[in-house]
Coordinates of C-alpha atoms in Angstrom, one line a residue:
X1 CA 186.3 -44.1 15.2
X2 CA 183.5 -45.9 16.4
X3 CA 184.3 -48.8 19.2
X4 CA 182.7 -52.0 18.7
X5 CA 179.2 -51.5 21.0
X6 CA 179.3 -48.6 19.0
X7 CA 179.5 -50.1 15.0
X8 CA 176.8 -53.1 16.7
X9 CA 174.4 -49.7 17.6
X10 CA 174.8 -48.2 14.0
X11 CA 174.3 -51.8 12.3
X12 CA 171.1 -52.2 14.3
X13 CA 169.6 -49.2 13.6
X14 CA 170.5 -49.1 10.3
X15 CA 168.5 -52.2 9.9
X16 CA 165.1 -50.1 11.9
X17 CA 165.5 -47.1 10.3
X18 CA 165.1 -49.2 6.8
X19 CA 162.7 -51.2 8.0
X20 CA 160.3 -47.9 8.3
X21 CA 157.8 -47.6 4.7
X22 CA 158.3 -44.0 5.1
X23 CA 161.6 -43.3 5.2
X24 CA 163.5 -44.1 1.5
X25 CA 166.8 -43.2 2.6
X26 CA 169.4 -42.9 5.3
X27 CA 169.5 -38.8 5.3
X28 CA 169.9 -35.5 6.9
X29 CA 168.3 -35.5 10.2
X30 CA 167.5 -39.4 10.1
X31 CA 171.6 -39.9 10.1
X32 CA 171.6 -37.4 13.4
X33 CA 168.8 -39.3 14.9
X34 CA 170.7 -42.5 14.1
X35 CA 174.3 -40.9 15.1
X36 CA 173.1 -40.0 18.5
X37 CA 171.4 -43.0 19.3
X38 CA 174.9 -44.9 18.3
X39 CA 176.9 -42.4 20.3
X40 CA 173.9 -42.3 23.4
X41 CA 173.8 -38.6 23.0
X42 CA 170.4 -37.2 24.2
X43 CA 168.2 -36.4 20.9
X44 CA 166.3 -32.9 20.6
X45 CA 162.7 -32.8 18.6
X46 CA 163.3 -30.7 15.7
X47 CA 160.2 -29.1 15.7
X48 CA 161.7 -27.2 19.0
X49 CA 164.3 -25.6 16.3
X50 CA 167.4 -26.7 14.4
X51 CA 171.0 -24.9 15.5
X52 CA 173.1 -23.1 12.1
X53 CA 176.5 -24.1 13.9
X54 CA 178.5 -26.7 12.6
X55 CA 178.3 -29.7 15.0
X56 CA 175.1 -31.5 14.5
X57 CA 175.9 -33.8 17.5
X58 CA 177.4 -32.9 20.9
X59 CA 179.0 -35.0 23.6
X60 CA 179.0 -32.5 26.3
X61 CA 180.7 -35.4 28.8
X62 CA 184.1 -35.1 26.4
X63 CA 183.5 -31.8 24.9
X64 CA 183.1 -33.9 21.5
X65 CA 181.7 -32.6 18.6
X66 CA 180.6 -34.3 15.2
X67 CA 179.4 -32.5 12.2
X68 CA 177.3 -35.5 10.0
X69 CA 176.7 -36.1 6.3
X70 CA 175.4 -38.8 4.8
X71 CA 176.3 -39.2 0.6
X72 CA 175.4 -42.0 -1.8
X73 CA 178.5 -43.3 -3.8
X74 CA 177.8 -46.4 -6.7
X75 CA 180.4 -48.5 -4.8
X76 CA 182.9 -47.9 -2.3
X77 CA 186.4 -48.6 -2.5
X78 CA 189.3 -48.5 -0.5
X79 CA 191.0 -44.6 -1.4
X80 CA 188.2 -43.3 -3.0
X81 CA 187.9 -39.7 -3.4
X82 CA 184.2 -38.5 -2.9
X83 CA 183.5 -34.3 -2.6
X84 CA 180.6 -33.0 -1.0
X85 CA 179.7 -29.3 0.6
X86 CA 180.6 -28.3 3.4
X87 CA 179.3 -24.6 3.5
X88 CA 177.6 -21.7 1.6
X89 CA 180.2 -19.3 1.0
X90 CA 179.4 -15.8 0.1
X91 CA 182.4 -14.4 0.4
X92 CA 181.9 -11.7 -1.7
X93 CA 179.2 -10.3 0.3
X94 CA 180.6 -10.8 3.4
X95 CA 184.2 -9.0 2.7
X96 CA 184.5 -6.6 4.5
X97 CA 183.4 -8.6 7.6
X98 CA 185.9 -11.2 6.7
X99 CA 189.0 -8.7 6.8
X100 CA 188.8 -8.3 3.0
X101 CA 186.9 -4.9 2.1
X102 CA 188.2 -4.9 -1.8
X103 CA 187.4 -8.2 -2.7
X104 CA 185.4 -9.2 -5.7
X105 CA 184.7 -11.7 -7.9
X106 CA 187.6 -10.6 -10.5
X107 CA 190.4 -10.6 -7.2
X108 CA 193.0 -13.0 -7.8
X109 CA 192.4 -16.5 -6.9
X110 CA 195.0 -16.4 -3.9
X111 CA 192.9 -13.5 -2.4
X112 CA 189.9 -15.2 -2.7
X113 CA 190.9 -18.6 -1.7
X114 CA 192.3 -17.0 1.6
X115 CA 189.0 -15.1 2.1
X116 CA 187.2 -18.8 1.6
X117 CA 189.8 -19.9 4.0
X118 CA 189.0 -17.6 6.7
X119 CA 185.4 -18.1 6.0
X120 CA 185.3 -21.6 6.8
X121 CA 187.6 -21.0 10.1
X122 CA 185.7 -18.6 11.5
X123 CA 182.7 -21.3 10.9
X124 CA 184.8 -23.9 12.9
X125 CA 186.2 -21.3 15.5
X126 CA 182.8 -20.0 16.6
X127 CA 180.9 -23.0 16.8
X128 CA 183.5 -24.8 19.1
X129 CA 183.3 -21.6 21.4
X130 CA 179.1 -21.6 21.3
X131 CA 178.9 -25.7 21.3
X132 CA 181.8 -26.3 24.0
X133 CA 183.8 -28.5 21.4
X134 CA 187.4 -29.5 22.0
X135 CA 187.6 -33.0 20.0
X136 CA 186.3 -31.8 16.7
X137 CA 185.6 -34.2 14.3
X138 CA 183.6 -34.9 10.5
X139 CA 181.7 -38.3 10.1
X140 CA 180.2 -39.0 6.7
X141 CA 178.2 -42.2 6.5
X142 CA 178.2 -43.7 2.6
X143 CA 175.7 -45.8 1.1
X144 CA 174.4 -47.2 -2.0
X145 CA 171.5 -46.7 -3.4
X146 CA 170.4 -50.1 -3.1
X147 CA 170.9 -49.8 0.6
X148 CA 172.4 -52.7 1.2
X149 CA 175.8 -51.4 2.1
X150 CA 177.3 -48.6 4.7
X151 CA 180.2 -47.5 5.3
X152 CA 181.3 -45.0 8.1
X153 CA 183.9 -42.8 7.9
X154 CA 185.5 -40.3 10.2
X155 CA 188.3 -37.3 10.2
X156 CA 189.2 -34.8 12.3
X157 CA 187.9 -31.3 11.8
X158 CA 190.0 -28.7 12.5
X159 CA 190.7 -25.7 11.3
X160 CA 192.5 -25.0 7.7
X161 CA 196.4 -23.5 7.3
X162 CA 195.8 -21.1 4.4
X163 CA 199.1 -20.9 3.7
X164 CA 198.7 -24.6 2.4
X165 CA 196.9 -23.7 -0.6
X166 CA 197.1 -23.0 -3.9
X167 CA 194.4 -21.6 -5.8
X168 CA 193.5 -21.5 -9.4
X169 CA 190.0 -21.7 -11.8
X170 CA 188.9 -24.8 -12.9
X171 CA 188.7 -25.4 -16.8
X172 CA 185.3 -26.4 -18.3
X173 CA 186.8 -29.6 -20.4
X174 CA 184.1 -29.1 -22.7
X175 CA 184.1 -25.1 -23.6
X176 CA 187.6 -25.2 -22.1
X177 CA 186.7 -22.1 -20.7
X178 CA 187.8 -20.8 -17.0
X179 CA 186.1 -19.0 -14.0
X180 CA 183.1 -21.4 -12.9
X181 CA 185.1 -22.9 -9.9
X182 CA 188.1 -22.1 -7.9
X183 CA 190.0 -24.4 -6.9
X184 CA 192.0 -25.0 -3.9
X185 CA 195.1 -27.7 -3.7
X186 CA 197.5 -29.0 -1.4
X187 CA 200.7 -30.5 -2.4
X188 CA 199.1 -30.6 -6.5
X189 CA 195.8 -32.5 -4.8
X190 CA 192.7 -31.0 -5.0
X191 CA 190.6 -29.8 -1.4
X192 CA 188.7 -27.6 -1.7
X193 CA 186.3 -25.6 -5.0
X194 CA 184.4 -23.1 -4.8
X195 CA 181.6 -22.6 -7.2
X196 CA 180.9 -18.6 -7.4
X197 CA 177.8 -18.8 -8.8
X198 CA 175.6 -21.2 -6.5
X199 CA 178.5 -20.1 -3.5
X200 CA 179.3 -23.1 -2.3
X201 CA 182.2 -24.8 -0.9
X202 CA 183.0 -28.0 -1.7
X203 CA 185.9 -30.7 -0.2
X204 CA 187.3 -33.6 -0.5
X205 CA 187.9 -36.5 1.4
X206 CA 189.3 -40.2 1.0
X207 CA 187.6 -42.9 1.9
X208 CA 190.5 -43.9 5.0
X209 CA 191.4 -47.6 5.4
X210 CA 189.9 -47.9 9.1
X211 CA 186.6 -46.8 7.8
X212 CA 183.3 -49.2 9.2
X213 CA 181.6 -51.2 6.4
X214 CA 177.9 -52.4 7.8
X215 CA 175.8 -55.0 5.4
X216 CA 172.5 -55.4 6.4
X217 CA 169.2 -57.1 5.3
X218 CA 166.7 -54.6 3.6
X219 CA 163.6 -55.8 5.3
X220 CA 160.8 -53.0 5.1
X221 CA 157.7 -53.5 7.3
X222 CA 154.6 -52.9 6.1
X223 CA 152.7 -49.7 6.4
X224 CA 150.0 -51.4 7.9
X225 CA 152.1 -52.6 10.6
X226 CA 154.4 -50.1 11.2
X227 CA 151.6 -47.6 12.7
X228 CA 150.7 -50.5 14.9
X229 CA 153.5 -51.2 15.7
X230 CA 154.6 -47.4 16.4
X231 CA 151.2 -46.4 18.4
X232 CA 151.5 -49.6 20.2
X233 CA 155.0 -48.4 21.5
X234 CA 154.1 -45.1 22.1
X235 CA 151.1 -46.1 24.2
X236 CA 153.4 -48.1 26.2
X237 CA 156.2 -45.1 26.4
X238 CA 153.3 -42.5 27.8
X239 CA 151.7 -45.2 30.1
X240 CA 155.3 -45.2 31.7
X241 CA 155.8 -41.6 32.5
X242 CA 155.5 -40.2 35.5
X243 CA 152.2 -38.1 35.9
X244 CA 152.6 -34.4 35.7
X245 CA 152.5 -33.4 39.0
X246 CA 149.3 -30.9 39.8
X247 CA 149.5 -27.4 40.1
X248 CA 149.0 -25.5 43.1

């Protein structure tokens, strides 16, 4: 979890980053921008590329590694359940490559939930090799869409026990009809469904009691003054390099 300079970071930038007229919402790269600055974790320019591995934030000093989503909930409340995705999932095409060379969409749920299983692994597994990650961990920022309210959550990240599962398709309750998503479950709770059509993993996770609530003030600045203010500041920032030494 965050320690306490860290939670005062994420409260004040929380407050800047609402502040800005063009941003509408705490997401995607503006919580990895945010994240690092909380964590001090030099920030790369996007522009320069965007990795596919799994850690969107890296802490080479303690081999830490952070994968980040940010999800909007109407309220939040101490045990709730919340699912998001956590990967695209083809496992169908990638079979054979996955150890499963017969599989299909018609294999039993138990042969496709371990295929899913190792999937997801091998995701974790490979991007701790290529990222130097030890201390593997998930943290989910919630909001509400009147952006009033955060809450920061963490969990560790490791990789799944397939022999935890149980896997069966989901039941439409309206057509009562099965097959749209399989559904993994531990101990008769579900984890983990997979939707075959858009192939994408989905999981769950509880809102845990030691997770960070931030209220803030939703003052916006105005456009006006925001690219004063920003072009005043970068004025300053380029005045204060050093000058690019001259070529030979």
């Amino acid at each position: 979890m965050l320690a306490e300079n860290e939670i005062e970071r994420l409260r004040q930038a929380i407050i800047a980053t609402v502040a800005v007229p063009v941003i509408g919402s705490i997401e995607d790269y503006t919580w990895e921008a945010i994240f690092h600055y909380v964590k001090d974790i030099p920030l790369s320019d996007p522009a320069l590329g965007r990795s596919k591995l799994l850690y969107d934030a890296v802490a080479p000093s303690t081999a830490s590694g952070w994968s980040l989503k940010s999800l909007q909930l109407s309220r939040f409340t101490a045990s709730t359940t919340f699912w998001f995705v956590i990967q695209r999932a083809d496992v169908v095409k990638k079979a054979t490559q996955l150890g499963f060379p017969n599989l299909t969409e018609q294999s039993s749920p138990t042969e496709l939930g371990a295929a899913i299983i190792q999937h997801w692994n091998e995701k974790i597994t490979t991007s701790q090799s290529i990222q130097g990650v030890r201390n593997s961990y998930e943290s989910i920022l919630l909001k509400t869409i009147q952006g009033y309210e955060y809450l920061y959550c963490e969990f560790p990240l490791n990789p799944f026990d397939p022999n935890d599962f149980s896997w069966a398709w989901t039941v439409d309750r309206r057509t009562g009809k099965s097959g749209a998503g399989l559904q993994g479950s531990i101990a008769g709770q579900p984890q983990l469904v997979w939707y075959k059509n858009q192939k994408q993993l989905f999981r769950a996770r509880t809102i845990p009691p030691e997770a960070v609530l931030v209220q803030v003030e939703r003052t916006r600045l105005t456009s006006a003054r925001y690219v004063q203010t920003i072009l005043s500041a970068l004025q300053e920032q380029i005045s204060e390099s050093p000058p690019n030494e001259p070529e030979e």
